[in-house]
PDB file of C-alpha atoms and ligand atoms in Angstrom:
ATOM      1  CA  MET A 555      -2.652 -18.554  14.126  1.00 65.00           C
ATOM      2  CA  HIS A 556       0.698 -17.288  12.873  1.00 69.00           C
ATOM      3  CA  PRO A 557       1.621 -16.358   9.327  1.00 71.00           C
ATOM      4  CA  ALA A 558       4.044 -18.568   7.423  1.00 65.00           C
ATOM      5  CA  PRO A 559       7.638 -17.469   8.060  1.00 60.00           C
ATOM      6  CA  LEU A 560       8.404 -14.385   5.979  1.00 64.00           C
ATOM      7  CA  PRO A 561      10.972 -15.251   3.305  1.00 58.00           C
ATOM      8  CA  LEU A 562      12.033 -11.592   3.175  1.00 57.00           C
ATOM      9  CA  SER A 563      13.526 -10.162   6.315  1.00 64.00           C
ATOM     10  CA  LEU A 564      12.250  -6.658   6.903  1.00 56.00           C
ATOM     11  CA  THR A 565      15.285  -5.658   8.842  1.00 48.00           C
ATOM     12  CA  THR A 566      18.080  -7.014   6.688  1.00 56.00           C
ATOM     13  CA  ILE A 567      16.739  -6.112   3.278  1.00 73.00           C
ATOM     14  CA  ASP A 568      19.062  -3.557   1.674  1.00 81.00           C
ATOM     15  CA  ARG A 569      17.040  -2.644  -1.395  1.00 91.00           C
ATOM     16  CA  THR A 570      13.590  -1.229  -2.022  1.00 96.00           C
ATOM     17  CA  LEU A 571      10.959  -3.907  -2.534  1.00 97.00           C
ATOM     18  CA  ILE A 572       8.146  -3.950  -5.070  1.00 98.00           C
ATOM     19  CA  MET A 573       4.636  -4.687  -3.918  1.00 98.00           C
ATOM     20  CA  GLY A 574       2.553  -5.557  -6.993  1.00 98.00           C
ATOM     21  CA  VAL A 575      -1.162  -4.772  -6.852  1.00 97.00           C
ATOM     22  CA  VAL A 576      -3.678  -7.586  -7.392  1.00 96.00           C
ATOM     23  CA  ASN A 577      -7.090  -5.946  -7.097  1.00 92.00           C
ATOM     24  CA  VAL A 578      -9.846  -8.565  -7.091  1.00 93.00           C
ATOM     25  CA  THR A 579     -12.463  -5.860  -7.531  1.00 86.00           C
ATOM     26  CA  PRO A 580     -14.818  -4.760 -10.285  1.00 80.00           C
ATOM     27  CA  ASP A 581     -14.363  -1.065  -9.494  1.00 63.00           C
ATOM     28  CA  SER A 582     -10.831   0.037  -8.511  1.00 59.00           C
ATOM     29  CA  PHE A 583      -9.937   3.359 -10.132  1.00 57.00           C
ATOM     30  CA  SER A 584      -6.744   2.131 -11.708  1.00 61.00           C
ATOM     31  CA  ASP A 585      -7.463  -1.352 -12.993  1.00 62.00           C
ATOM     32  CA  GLY A 586     -11.034  -2.058 -11.868  1.00 59.00           C
ATOM     33  CA  GLY A 587     -12.499  -5.231 -13.316  1.00 61.00           C
ATOM     34  CA  ASN A 588      -9.362  -6.347 -15.124  1.00 60.00           C
ATOM     35  CA  TRP A 589      -8.527  -9.185 -12.742  1.00 59.00           C
ATOM     36  CA  PHE A 590     -11.908  -9.741 -11.134  1.00 67.00           C
ATOM     37  CA  SER A 591     -12.241 -13.455 -11.816  1.00 84.00           C
ATOM     38  CA  HIS A 592     -10.275 -15.851  -9.629  1.00 86.00           C
ATOM     39  CA  GLU A 593      -8.224 -17.230 -12.534  1.00 89.00           C
ATOM     40  CA  ALA A 594      -7.431 -13.778 -13.925  1.00 91.00           C
ATOM     41  CA  ALA A 595      -6.326 -12.527 -10.506  1.00 94.00           C
ATOM     42  CA  VAL A 596      -4.044 -15.519  -9.924  1.00 96.00           C
ATOM     43  CA  GLN A 597      -2.532 -15.285 -13.414  1.00 95.00           C
ATOM     44  CA  HIS A 598      -2.001 -11.571 -12.976  1.00 96.00           C
ATOM     45  CA  GLY A 599      -0.294 -12.111  -9.603  1.00 97.00           C
ATOM     46  CA  LEU A 600       2.027 -14.739 -11.061  1.00 98.00           C
ATOM     47  CA  LEU A 601       2.894 -12.448 -13.968  1.00 98.00           C
ATOM     48  CA  LEU A 602       3.707  -9.576 -11.607  1.00 98.00           C
ATOM     49  CA  ARG A 603       5.945 -11.920  -9.659  1.00 98.00           C
ATOM     50  CA  GLU A 604       7.823 -12.916 -12.808  1.00 98.00           C
ATOM     51  CA  GLN A 605       8.236  -9.238 -13.620  1.00 98.00           C
ATOM     52  CA  GLY A 606       9.904  -8.589 -10.264  1.00 97.00           C
ATOM     53  CA  ALA A 607       7.238  -8.136  -7.585  1.00 98.00           C
ATOM     54  CA  ASP A 608       8.613  -9.163  -4.180  1.00 97.00           C
ATOM     55  CA  ILE A 609       5.181  -8.994  -2.542  1.00 97.00           C
ATOM     56  CA  LEU A 610       1.698  -9.403  -4.043  1.00 98.00           C
ATOM     57  CA  ASP A 611      -0.929  -7.140  -2.466  1.00 98.00           C
ATOM     58  CA  VAL A 612      -4.314  -8.838  -2.775  1.00 98.00           C
ATOM     59  CA  GLY A 613      -7.370  -6.663  -2.140  1.00 96.00           C
ATOM     60  CA  GLY A 614     -11.099  -7.237  -2.517  1.00 94.00           C
ATOM     61  CA  GLU A 615     -12.494  -3.810  -1.697  1.00 91.00           C
ATOM     62  CA  SER A 616     -11.957  -0.694  -3.789  1.00 85.00           C
ATOM     63  CA  THR A 617     -10.748   2.373  -1.894  1.00 81.00           C
ATOM     64  CA  ARG A 618     -11.425   4.707  -4.823  1.00 79.00           C
ATOM     65  CA  PRO A 619     -12.940   7.979  -3.507  1.00 75.00           C
ATOM     66  CA  GLY A 620     -16.710   7.544  -3.299  1.00 77.00           C
ATOM     67  CA  ALA A 621     -16.628   3.734  -3.619  1.00 80.00           C
ATOM     68  CA  PRO A 622     -19.358   1.898  -1.677  1.00 84.00           C
ATOM     69  CA  ARG A 623     -18.299  -0.603   0.989  1.00 87.00           C
ATOM     70  CA  VAL A 624     -18.191  -4.285   0.088  1.00 91.00           C
ATOM     71  CA  ASP A 625     -19.929  -6.829   2.294  1.00 93.00           C
ATOM     72  CA  GLU A 626     -17.460  -8.759   4.489  1.00 96.00           C
ATOM     73  CA  ASP A 627     -18.477 -12.181   3.162  1.00 95.00           C
ATOM     74  CA  GLU A 628     -18.111 -10.940  -0.392  1.00 94.00           C
ATOM     75  CA  GLU A 629     -14.652  -9.549   0.406  1.00 96.00           C
ATOM     76  CA  LEU A 630     -13.665 -12.949   1.829  1.00 96.00           C
ATOM     77  CA  ARG A 631     -15.042 -14.741  -1.242  1.00 95.00           C
ATOM     78  CA  ARG A 632     -12.946 -12.510  -3.468  1.00 95.00           C
ATOM     79  CA  VAL A 633      -9.591 -12.633  -1.723  1.00 97.00           C
ATOM     80  CA  ILE A 634      -9.201 -15.910   0.176  1.00 97.00           C
ATOM     81  CA  PRO A 635      -9.113 -18.345  -2.794  1.00 96.00           C
ATOM     82  CA  VAL A 636      -6.693 -16.039  -4.643  1.00 97.00           C
ATOM     83  CA  ILE A 637      -4.400 -15.841  -1.599  1.00 98.00           C
ATOM     84  CA  THR A 638      -4.542 -19.606  -1.102  1.00 98.00           C
ATOM     85  CA  GLU A 639      -3.499 -20.256  -4.661  1.00 97.00           C
ATOM     86  CA  LEU A 640      -0.801 -17.576  -4.858  1.00 98.00           C
ATOM     87  CA  ALA A 641       0.625 -18.802  -1.528  1.00 97.00           C
ATOM     88  CA  SER A 642       0.798 -22.330  -2.938  1.00 97.00           C
ATOM     89  CA  HIS A 643       3.186 -20.909  -5.567  1.00 97.00           C
ATOM     90  CA  GLY A 644       5.412 -19.535  -2.806  1.00 96.00           C
ATOM     91  CA  ALA A 645       4.461 -15.876  -3.233  1.00 97.00           C
ATOM     92  CA  VAL A 646       4.868 -13.398  -0.373  1.00 97.00           C
ATOM     93  CA  ILE A 647       1.409 -11.944   0.052  1.00 98.00           C
ATOM     94  CA  SER A 648      -0.082  -8.923   1.741  1.00 98.00           C
ATOM     95  CA  VAL A 649      -3.815  -8.636   2.191  1.00 98.00           C
ATOM     96  CA  ASP A 650      -5.202  -5.169   1.528  1.00 97.00           C
ATOM     97  CA  THR A 651      -8.091  -4.976   3.976  1.00 97.00           C
ATOM     98  CA  THR A 652      -9.474  -2.857   6.796  1.00 97.00           C
ATOM     99  CA  ARG A 653     -11.345  -5.812   8.339  1.00 97.00           C
ATOM    100  CA  ALA A 654      -9.923  -7.924  11.163  1.00 98.00           C
ATOM    101  CA  ARG A 655     -11.730 -11.087  10.102  1.00 98.00           C
ATOM    102  CA  VAL A 656     -10.494 -10.806   6.528  1.00 98.00           C
ATOM    103  CA  ALA A 657      -6.939 -10.234   7.797  1.00 98.00           C
ATOM    104  CA  GLN A 658      -7.174 -13.241  10.110  1.00 98.00           C
ATOM    105  CA  GLU A 659      -8.504 -15.560   7.415  1.00 98.00           C
ATOM    106  CA  ALA A 660      -5.997 -14.262   4.891  1.00 98.00           C
ATOM    107  CA  ILE A 661      -3.151 -15.143   7.228  1.00 98.00           C
ATOM    108  CA  ALA A 662      -4.638 -18.595   7.762  1.00 98.00           C
ATOM    109  CA  ALA A 663      -4.714 -18.930   3.953  1.00 98.00           C
ATOM    110  CA  GLY A 664      -1.017 -18.049   3.620  1.00 97.00           C
ATOM    111  CA  ALA A 665      -0.704 -14.236   3.634  1.00 98.00           C
ATOM    112  CA  HIS A 666       2.303 -12.784   5.474  1.00 96.00           C
ATOM    113  CA  ILE A 667       1.476  -9.100   5.714  1.00 97.00           C
ATOM    114  CA  ILE A 668      -1.634  -7.127   6.715  1.00 98.00           C
ATOM    115  CA  ASN A 669      -1.933  -3.961   4.620  1.00 98.00           C
ATOM    116  CA  ASP A 670      -4.573  -1.915   6.430  1.00 97.00           C
ATOM    117  CA  VAL A 671      -5.194   1.414   4.698  1.00 96.00           C
ATOM    118  CA  SER A 672      -6.919   2.585   7.884  1.00 96.00           C
ATOM    119  CA  GLY A 673      -3.930   1.784  10.111  1.00 97.00           C
ATOM    120  CA  GLY A 674      -6.245  -0.111  12.457  1.00 97.00           C
ATOM    121  CA  LEU A 675      -8.829   2.678  12.744  1.00 96.00           C
ATOM    122  CA  ALA A 676     -11.651   1.075  10.752  1.00 96.00           C
ATOM    123  CA  ASP A 677     -11.994  -2.100  12.823  1.00 97.00           C
ATOM    124  CA  ASP A 678     -11.160  -2.169  16.546  1.00 97.00           C
ATOM    125  CA  ASP A 679     -10.206  -5.838  16.370  1.00 98.00           C
ATOM    126  CA  MET A 680      -7.551  -5.316  13.713  1.00 98.00           C
ATOM    127  CA  VAL A 681      -4.735  -4.343  16.085  1.00 98.00           C
ATOM    128  CA  HIS A 682      -5.409  -7.487  18.116  1.00 98.00           C
ATOM    129  CA  VAL A 683      -5.193  -9.661  15.006  1.00 98.00           C
ATOM    130  CA  ALA A 684      -1.867  -7.989  14.235  1.00 98.00           C
ATOM    131  CA  ALA A 685      -0.640  -8.616  17.780  1.00 98.00           C
ATOM    132  CA  GLN A 686      -1.856 -12.221  17.958  1.00 97.00           C
ATOM    133  CA  THR A 687      -0.601 -13.288  14.554  1.00 97.00           C
ATOM    134  CA  GLY A 688       2.688 -11.374  14.684  1.00 96.00           C
ATOM    135  CA  ALA A 689       2.209 -10.532  10.989  1.00 96.00           C
ATOM    136  CA  VAL A 690       3.910  -7.526   9.457  1.00 96.00           C
ATOM    137  CA  PHE A 691       1.394  -4.683   9.681  1.00 97.00           C
ATOM    138  CA  VAL A 692       1.279  -1.776   7.243  1.00 98.00           C
ATOM    139  CA  ALA A 693      -0.267   1.209   9.004  1.00 98.00           C
ATOM    140  CA  MET A 694      -1.323   3.736   6.404  1.00 98.00           C
ATOM    141  CA  HIS A 695      -2.383   7.300   7.206  1.00 97.00           C
ATOM    142  CA  TRP A 696      -6.175   7.431   6.888  1.00 95.00           C
ATOM    143  CA  ARG A 697      -9.033   9.603   8.091  1.00 93.00           C
ATOM    144  CA  GLY A 698     -12.171   7.930   6.783  1.00 89.00           C
ATOM    145  CA  HIS A 699     -13.729   5.481   4.353  1.00 87.00           C
ATOM    146  CA  ALA A 700     -13.897   6.100   0.599  1.00 80.00           C
ATOM    147  CA  GLN A 701     -17.317   7.741   0.719  1.00 82.00           C
ATOM    148  CA  VAL A 702     -16.189  10.541   3.043  1.00 83.00           C
ATOM    149  CA  MET A 703     -12.440  10.760   2.607  1.00 82.00           C
ATOM    150  CA  ASP A 704     -12.371  13.721   0.225  1.00 82.00           C
ATOM    151  CA  SER A 705     -14.236  15.830   2.815  1.00 83.00           C
ATOM    152  CA  LEU A 706     -11.469  15.213   5.383  1.00 86.00           C
ATOM    153  CA  GLU A 707      -8.614  16.907   3.509  1.00 86.00           C
ATOM    154  CA  VAL A 708      -8.058  19.587   6.156  1.00 89.00           C
ATOM    155  CA  TYR A 709      -4.514  20.085   7.426  1.00 94.00           C
ATOM    156  CA  ASP A 710      -2.561  22.778   9.278  1.00 92.00           C
ATOM    157  CA  ASP A 711       0.685  21.391   7.908  1.00 96.00           C
ATOM    158  CA  VAL A 712       0.168  18.186   5.978  1.00 97.00           C
ATOM    159  CA  VAL A 713       3.627  16.746   6.690  1.00 98.00           C
ATOM    160  CA  ASP A 714       3.460  17.446  10.445  1.00 97.00           C
ATOM    161  CA  ASP A 715      -0.152  16.319  10.717  1.00 97.00           C
ATOM    162  CA  VAL A 716       0.384  13.045   8.856  1.00 98.00           C
ATOM    163  CA  ARG A 717       3.534  12.315  10.852  1.00 98.00           C
ATOM    164  CA  ARG A 718       1.763  12.974  14.162  1.00 98.00           C
ATOM    165  CA  GLU A 719      -1.290  10.900  13.214  1.00 97.00           C
ATOM    166  CA  LEU A 720       0.918   8.005  12.059  1.00 98.00           C
ATOM    167  CA  LEU A 721       2.855   8.062  15.326  1.00 98.00           C
ATOM    168  CA  SER A 722      -0.400   7.960  17.250  1.00 97.00           C
ATOM    169  CA  ARG A 723      -1.290   4.784  15.315  1.00 98.00           C
ATOM    170  CA  VAL A 724       2.069   3.359  16.332  1.00 98.00           C
ATOM    171  CA  GLU A 725       1.273   4.088  20.000  1.00 98.00           C
ATOM    172  CA  HIS A 726      -2.068   2.361  19.611  1.00 97.00           C
ATOM    173  CA  LEU A 727      -0.401  -0.665  18.002  1.00 98.00           C
ATOM    174  CA  TYR A 728       2.132  -0.873  20.841  1.00 98.00           C
ATOM    175  CA  GLU A 729      -0.674  -0.708  23.418  1.00 98.00           C
ATOM    176  CA  ALA A 730      -2.325  -3.691  21.704  1.00 98.00           C
ATOM    177  CA  GLY A 731       0.936  -5.660  21.889  1.00 98.00           C
ATOM    178  CA  VAL A 732       2.175  -5.235  18.310  1.00 97.00           C
ATOM    179  CA  ARG A 733       5.981  -5.278  18.214  1.00 96.00           C
ATOM    180  CA  ARG A 734       8.074  -2.547  16.657  1.00 96.00           C
ATOM    181  CA  GLU A 735       9.588  -4.888  14.064  1.00 94.00           C
ATOM    182  CA  GLN A 736       6.119  -5.729  12.747  1.00 96.00           C
ATOM    183  CA  ILE A 737       5.273  -2.141  11.810  1.00 97.00           C
ATOM    184  CA  VAL A 738       5.532  -0.498   8.384  1.00 97.00           C
ATOM    185  CA  LEU A 739       4.294   3.080   7.881  1.00 98.00           C
ATOM    186  CA  ASP A 740       2.729   4.636   4.795  1.00 98.00           C
ATOM    187  CA  PRO A 741       1.744   8.320   4.293  1.00 98.00           C
ATOM    188  CA  GLY A 742      -1.414   7.277   2.415  1.00 98.00           C
ATOM    189  CA  LEU A 743      -1.111   9.335  -0.774  1.00 97.00           C
ATOM    190  CA  GLY A 744      -4.521  10.284  -2.147  1.00 94.00           C
ATOM    191  CA  PHE A 745      -6.419   9.222   0.974  1.00 94.00           C
ATOM    192  CA  SER A 746      -8.010  12.427   2.286  1.00 91.00           C
ATOM    193  CA  LYS A 747      -5.268  14.237   0.392  1.00 94.00           C
ATOM    194  CA  SER A 748      -5.585  16.548  -2.554  1.00 90.00           C
ATOM    195  CA  GLY A 749      -2.868  16.689  -5.210  1.00 89.00           C
ATOM    196  CA  ALA A 750      -1.403  19.654  -3.396  1.00 89.00           C
ATOM    197  CA  ASN A 751      -1.133  17.554  -0.224  1.00 95.00           C
ATOM    198  CA  ASN A 752       0.599  14.593  -1.877  1.00 97.00           C
ATOM    199  CA  TRP A 753       3.646  16.446  -3.199  1.00 97.00           C
ATOM    200  CA  PRO A 754       4.934  17.751   0.166  1.00 97.00           C
ATOM    201  CA  LEU A 755       4.478  14.261   1.614  1.00 98.00           C
ATOM    202  CA  LEU A 756       6.646  12.825  -1.164  1.00 98.00           C
ATOM    203  CA  ALA A 757       9.153  15.658  -0.897  1.00 98.00           C
ATOM    204  CA  HIS A 758       9.537  14.869   2.803  1.00 98.00           C
ATOM    205  CA  THR A 759      10.138  11.132   2.277  1.00 98.00           C
ATOM    206  CA  PRO A 760      13.496  11.332   4.121  1.00 97.00           C
ATOM    207  CA  GLU A 761      11.776  12.657   7.274  1.00 97.00           C
ATOM    208  CA  PHE A 762       9.252   9.795   7.163  1.00 98.00           C
ATOM    209  CA  VAL A 763      12.108   7.304   6.713  1.00 97.00           C
ATOM    210  CA  GLU A 764      13.814   8.883   9.736  1.00 97.00           C
ATOM    211  CA  LEU A 765      10.882   7.870  11.938  1.00 97.00           C
ATOM    212  CA  GLY A 766      12.689   4.524  12.032  1.00 96.00           C
ATOM    213  CA  PHE A 767      10.041   2.241  10.514  1.00 96.00           C
ATOM    214  CA  PRO A 768      10.104   0.729   7.035  1.00 96.00           C
ATOM    215  CA  LEU A 769       8.243   3.129   4.725  1.00 97.00           C
ATOM    216  CA  LEU A 770       5.837   2.078   1.976  1.00 98.00           C
ATOM    217  CA  ILE A 771       4.917   4.531  -0.787  1.00 98.00           C
ATOM    218  CA  GLY A 772       1.732   4.005  -2.804  1.00 98.00           C
ATOM    219  CA  ALA A 773       1.616   6.620  -5.571  1.00 98.00           C
ATOM    220  CA  SER A 774       0.863   4.277  -8.458  1.00 98.00           C
ATOM    221  CA  ARG A 775      -1.566   5.669 -11.067  1.00 97.00           C
ATOM    222  CA  LYS A 776      -3.145   8.040  -8.559  1.00 96.00           C
ATOM    223  CA  ARG A 777      -5.248  11.039  -9.513  1.00 95.00           C
ATOM    224  CA  PHE A 778      -2.575  13.619  -8.712  1.00 96.00           C
ATOM    225  CA  LEU A 779      -0.349  12.062 -11.386  1.00 97.00           C
ATOM    226  CA  GLY A 780      -3.201  12.227 -13.897  1.00 97.00           C
ATOM    227  CA  HIS A 781      -3.487  15.955 -13.197  1.00 96.00           C
ATOM    228  CA  LEU A 782       0.274  16.499 -13.311  1.00 97.00           C
ATOM    229  CA  LEU A 783       0.506  14.941 -16.777  1.00 97.00           C
ATOM    230  CA  ALA A 784      -2.590  16.563 -18.287  1.00 96.00           C
ATOM    231  CA  GLN A 785      -2.320  19.300 -20.893  1.00 94.00           C
ATOM    232  CA  PRO A 786      -3.401  22.734 -19.584  1.00 92.00           C
ATOM    233  CA  ASP A 787      -7.190  22.889 -19.083  1.00 91.00           C
ATOM    234  CA  MET A 788      -7.589  19.245 -20.068  1.00 94.00           C
ATOM    235  CA  PRO A 789      -8.906  16.379 -17.920  1.00 95.00           C
ATOM    236  CA  PRO A 790      -6.403  14.137 -16.095  1.00 96.00           C
ATOM    237  CA  VAL A 791      -4.690  11.517 -18.260  1.00 97.00           C
ATOM    238  CA  PRO A 792      -6.151   8.017 -17.724  1.00 96.00           C
ATOM    239  CA  PRO A 793      -4.684   5.666 -15.085  1.00 95.00           C
ATOM    240  CA  GLU A 794      -2.697   3.448 -17.503  1.00 93.00           C
ATOM    241  CA  ALA A 795      -0.981   6.581 -18.876  1.00 97.00           C
ATOM    242  CA  ARG A 796       0.451   7.327 -15.432  1.00 98.00           C
ATOM    243  CA  ASP A 797       2.940   4.441 -15.286  1.00 98.00           C
ATOM    244  CA  HIS A 798       6.067   6.359 -16.375  1.00 98.00           C
ATOM    245  CA  ALA A 799       5.358   9.013 -13.751  1.00 98.00           C
ATOM    246  CA  THR A 800       4.815   6.230 -11.217  1.00 98.00           C
ATOM    247  CA  ALA A 801       8.198   4.733 -12.129  1.00 98.00           C
ATOM    248  CA  ALA A 802       9.836   8.133 -11.585  1.00 98.00           C
ATOM    249  CA  ILE A 803       8.336   8.205  -8.089  1.00 98.00           C
ATOM    250  CA  THR A 804       9.619   4.673  -7.534  1.00 98.00           C
ATOM    251  CA  ALA A 805      13.166   5.763  -8.352  1.00 98.00           C
ATOM    252  CA  LEU A 806      12.983   8.823  -6.108  1.00 98.00           C
ATOM    253  CA  SER A 807      11.382   6.876  -3.256  1.00 98.00           C
ATOM    254  CA  ALA A 808      14.122   4.246  -3.444  1.00 97.00           C
ATOM    255  CA  PHE A 809      16.807   6.898  -3.581  1.00 96.00           C
ATOM    256  CA  HIS A 810      15.431   8.401  -0.373  1.00 96.00           C
ATOM    257  CA  GLY A 811      15.266   5.084   1.463  1.00 95.00           C
ATOM    258  CA  ALA A 812      11.696   3.781   1.075  1.00 97.00           C
ATOM    259  CA  TRP A 813      11.319   0.137   2.078  1.00 97.00           C
ATOM    260  CA  ALA A 814       8.817  -0.665  -0.681  1.00 98.00           C
ATOM    261  CA  VAL A 815       6.642   0.834  -3.396  1.00 98.00           C
ATOM    262  CA  ARG A 816       3.137  -0.400  -4.145  1.00 98.00           C
ATOM    263  CA  VAL A 817       2.629  -0.396  -7.924  1.00 98.00           C
ATOM    264  CA  HIS A 818       0.370  -1.705 -10.683  1.00 97.00           C
ATOM    265  CA  ASN A 819       2.994  -1.835 -13.452  1.00 98.00           C
ATOM    266  CA  VAL A 820       5.815  -3.864 -11.928  1.00 98.00           C
ATOM    267  CA  SER A 821       8.241  -4.073 -14.860  1.00 98.00           C
ATOM    268  CA  GLU A 822       8.591  -0.290 -15.201  1.00 98.00           C
ATOM    269  CA  SER A 823       9.184   0.145 -11.493  1.00 98.00           C
ATOM    270  CA  ALA A 824      11.661  -2.760 -11.471  1.00 98.00           C
ATOM    271  CA  ASP A 825      13.736  -0.897 -14.099  1.00 98.00           C
ATOM    272  CA  ALA A 826      13.427   2.339 -12.132  1.00 98.00           C
ATOM    273  CA  LEU A 827      14.680   0.563  -9.002  1.00 97.00           C
ATOM    274  CA  LYS A 828      17.710  -0.784 -10.843  1.00 97.00           C
ATOM    275  CA  VAL A 829      18.589   2.774 -11.852  1.00 97.00           C
ATOM    276  CA  ALA A 830      18.110   4.123  -8.322  1.00 96.00           C
ATOM    277  CA  HIS A 831      20.195   1.364  -6.762  1.00 94.00           C
ATOM    278  CA  ALA A 832      23.025   1.685  -9.292  1.00 94.00           C
ATOM    279  CA  TRP A 833      23.046   5.440  -8.722  1.00 94.00           C
ATOM    280  CA  LYS A 834      23.042   5.101  -4.970  1.00 91.00           C
ATOM    281  CA  SER A 835      25.664   2.406  -4.756  1.00 91.00           C
ATOM    282  CA  ALA A 836      28.043   4.381  -6.974  1.00 93.00           C
ATOM    283  CA  ARG A 837      28.247   7.124  -4.333  1.00 84.00           C
ATOM    284  CA  THR A 838      31.527   7.067  -2.508  1.00 76.00           C
ATOM    285  CA  LEU A 839      30.816   9.719   0.121  1.00 66.00           C
TER     286      LEU A 839
HETATM  287  N1  PMM B1235      -3.512   2.754  -2.167  1.00 70.54           N
HETATM  288  C1  PMM B1235      -4.577   2.066  -2.601  1.00 70.54           C
HETATM  289  C2  PMM B1235      -4.921   0.835  -2.009  1.00 70.54           C
HETATM  290  N2  PMM B1235      -4.173   0.307  -1.023  1.00 70.54           N
HETATM  291  N3  PMM B1235      -2.331   0.462   0.428  1.00 70.54           N
HETATM  292  C3  PMM B1235      -1.269   1.136   0.893  1.00 70.54           C
HETATM  293  N4  PMM B1235      -0.542   0.630   1.912  1.00 70.54           N
HETATM  294  N5  PMM B1235      -0.899   2.345   0.368  1.00 70.54           N
HETATM  295  C4  PMM B1235      -1.590   2.931  -0.647  1.00 70.54           C
HETATM  296  O1  PMM B1235      -1.229   4.036  -1.064  1.00 70.54           O
HETATM  297  C5  PMM B1235      -2.748   2.237  -1.151  1.00 70.54           C
HETATM  298  C6  PMM B1235      -3.086   0.985  -0.578  1.00 70.54           C
HETATM  299  C7  PMM B1235      -5.426   2.618  -3.708  1.00 70.54           C
HETATM  300  O2  PMM B1235      -4.988   2.199  -4.962  1.00 70.54           O
HETATM  301  P1  PMM B1235      -5.719   1.043  -5.853  1.00 70.54           P
HETATM  302  O3  PMM B1235      -7.201   1.299  -5.810  1.00 70.54           O
HETATM  303  O4  PMM B1235      -5.166   1.145  -7.202  1.00 70.54           O
HETATM  304  O5  PMM B1235      -5.384  -0.277  -5.257  1.00 70.54           O
END
């Protein structure tokens, strides 16, 4: 089983792409429940596409810290019909899953990209699905499932440690037969990372880009932005109030060469990307 040909070439694309989030979950931290029904999820995906999303990232399991795992059959029931329908509209789709079977069925249903937040660590069969299908594979930095991830935030040097652990995933992918051009890397902001860990990872975006793989940045509406924007001694601002800050990260990520940003509010990030690209292309040196 091979994915449908990818309408976007990873290697020739010369602008940062937008991956719009379609969470078919009742409990994601940022938009949980909003698009849980099949129709709502499809409509939301189509709207994001109109607003400028190049890729729609369809997920059926919340990765919010502390979230319980979803049964595999339930995950399939959530995502496969949505992928089938969005694919019938010609959308480029990534499936946000850590399960090999879900990835395999998603590709059969028309998905092009496997977005595995565990980088292949959660399910031993995942790397083989990536190798056999030839799908683009997003390997995110990850240390454990949602229920334990906050206890695994221990780093000597977060930038060095994340880089080393990502490169060890790459080695593992190569050993399974995944080709270099299939691989996208992602530092995994917020996954076993405190706010203090996320900022150096973002600040070192150029070094992650220099690893030579397309880089995906997923900062959208995350906790560390809620804390950044809060008044002193006040709780974090709610997820929907984090979209301007997310768009600022989009612009900076694009400026520093990220391949794509994964965002909930596509129109704001689309504007931010226009600014970053105009700025960058006006440079003469
Ligand atoms: N973050 C979330 C889910 N999936 N995938 C990638 N590749 N990178 C991320 O940073 C990422 C992800 C969590 O956000 P959500 O619950 O709002 O979807």
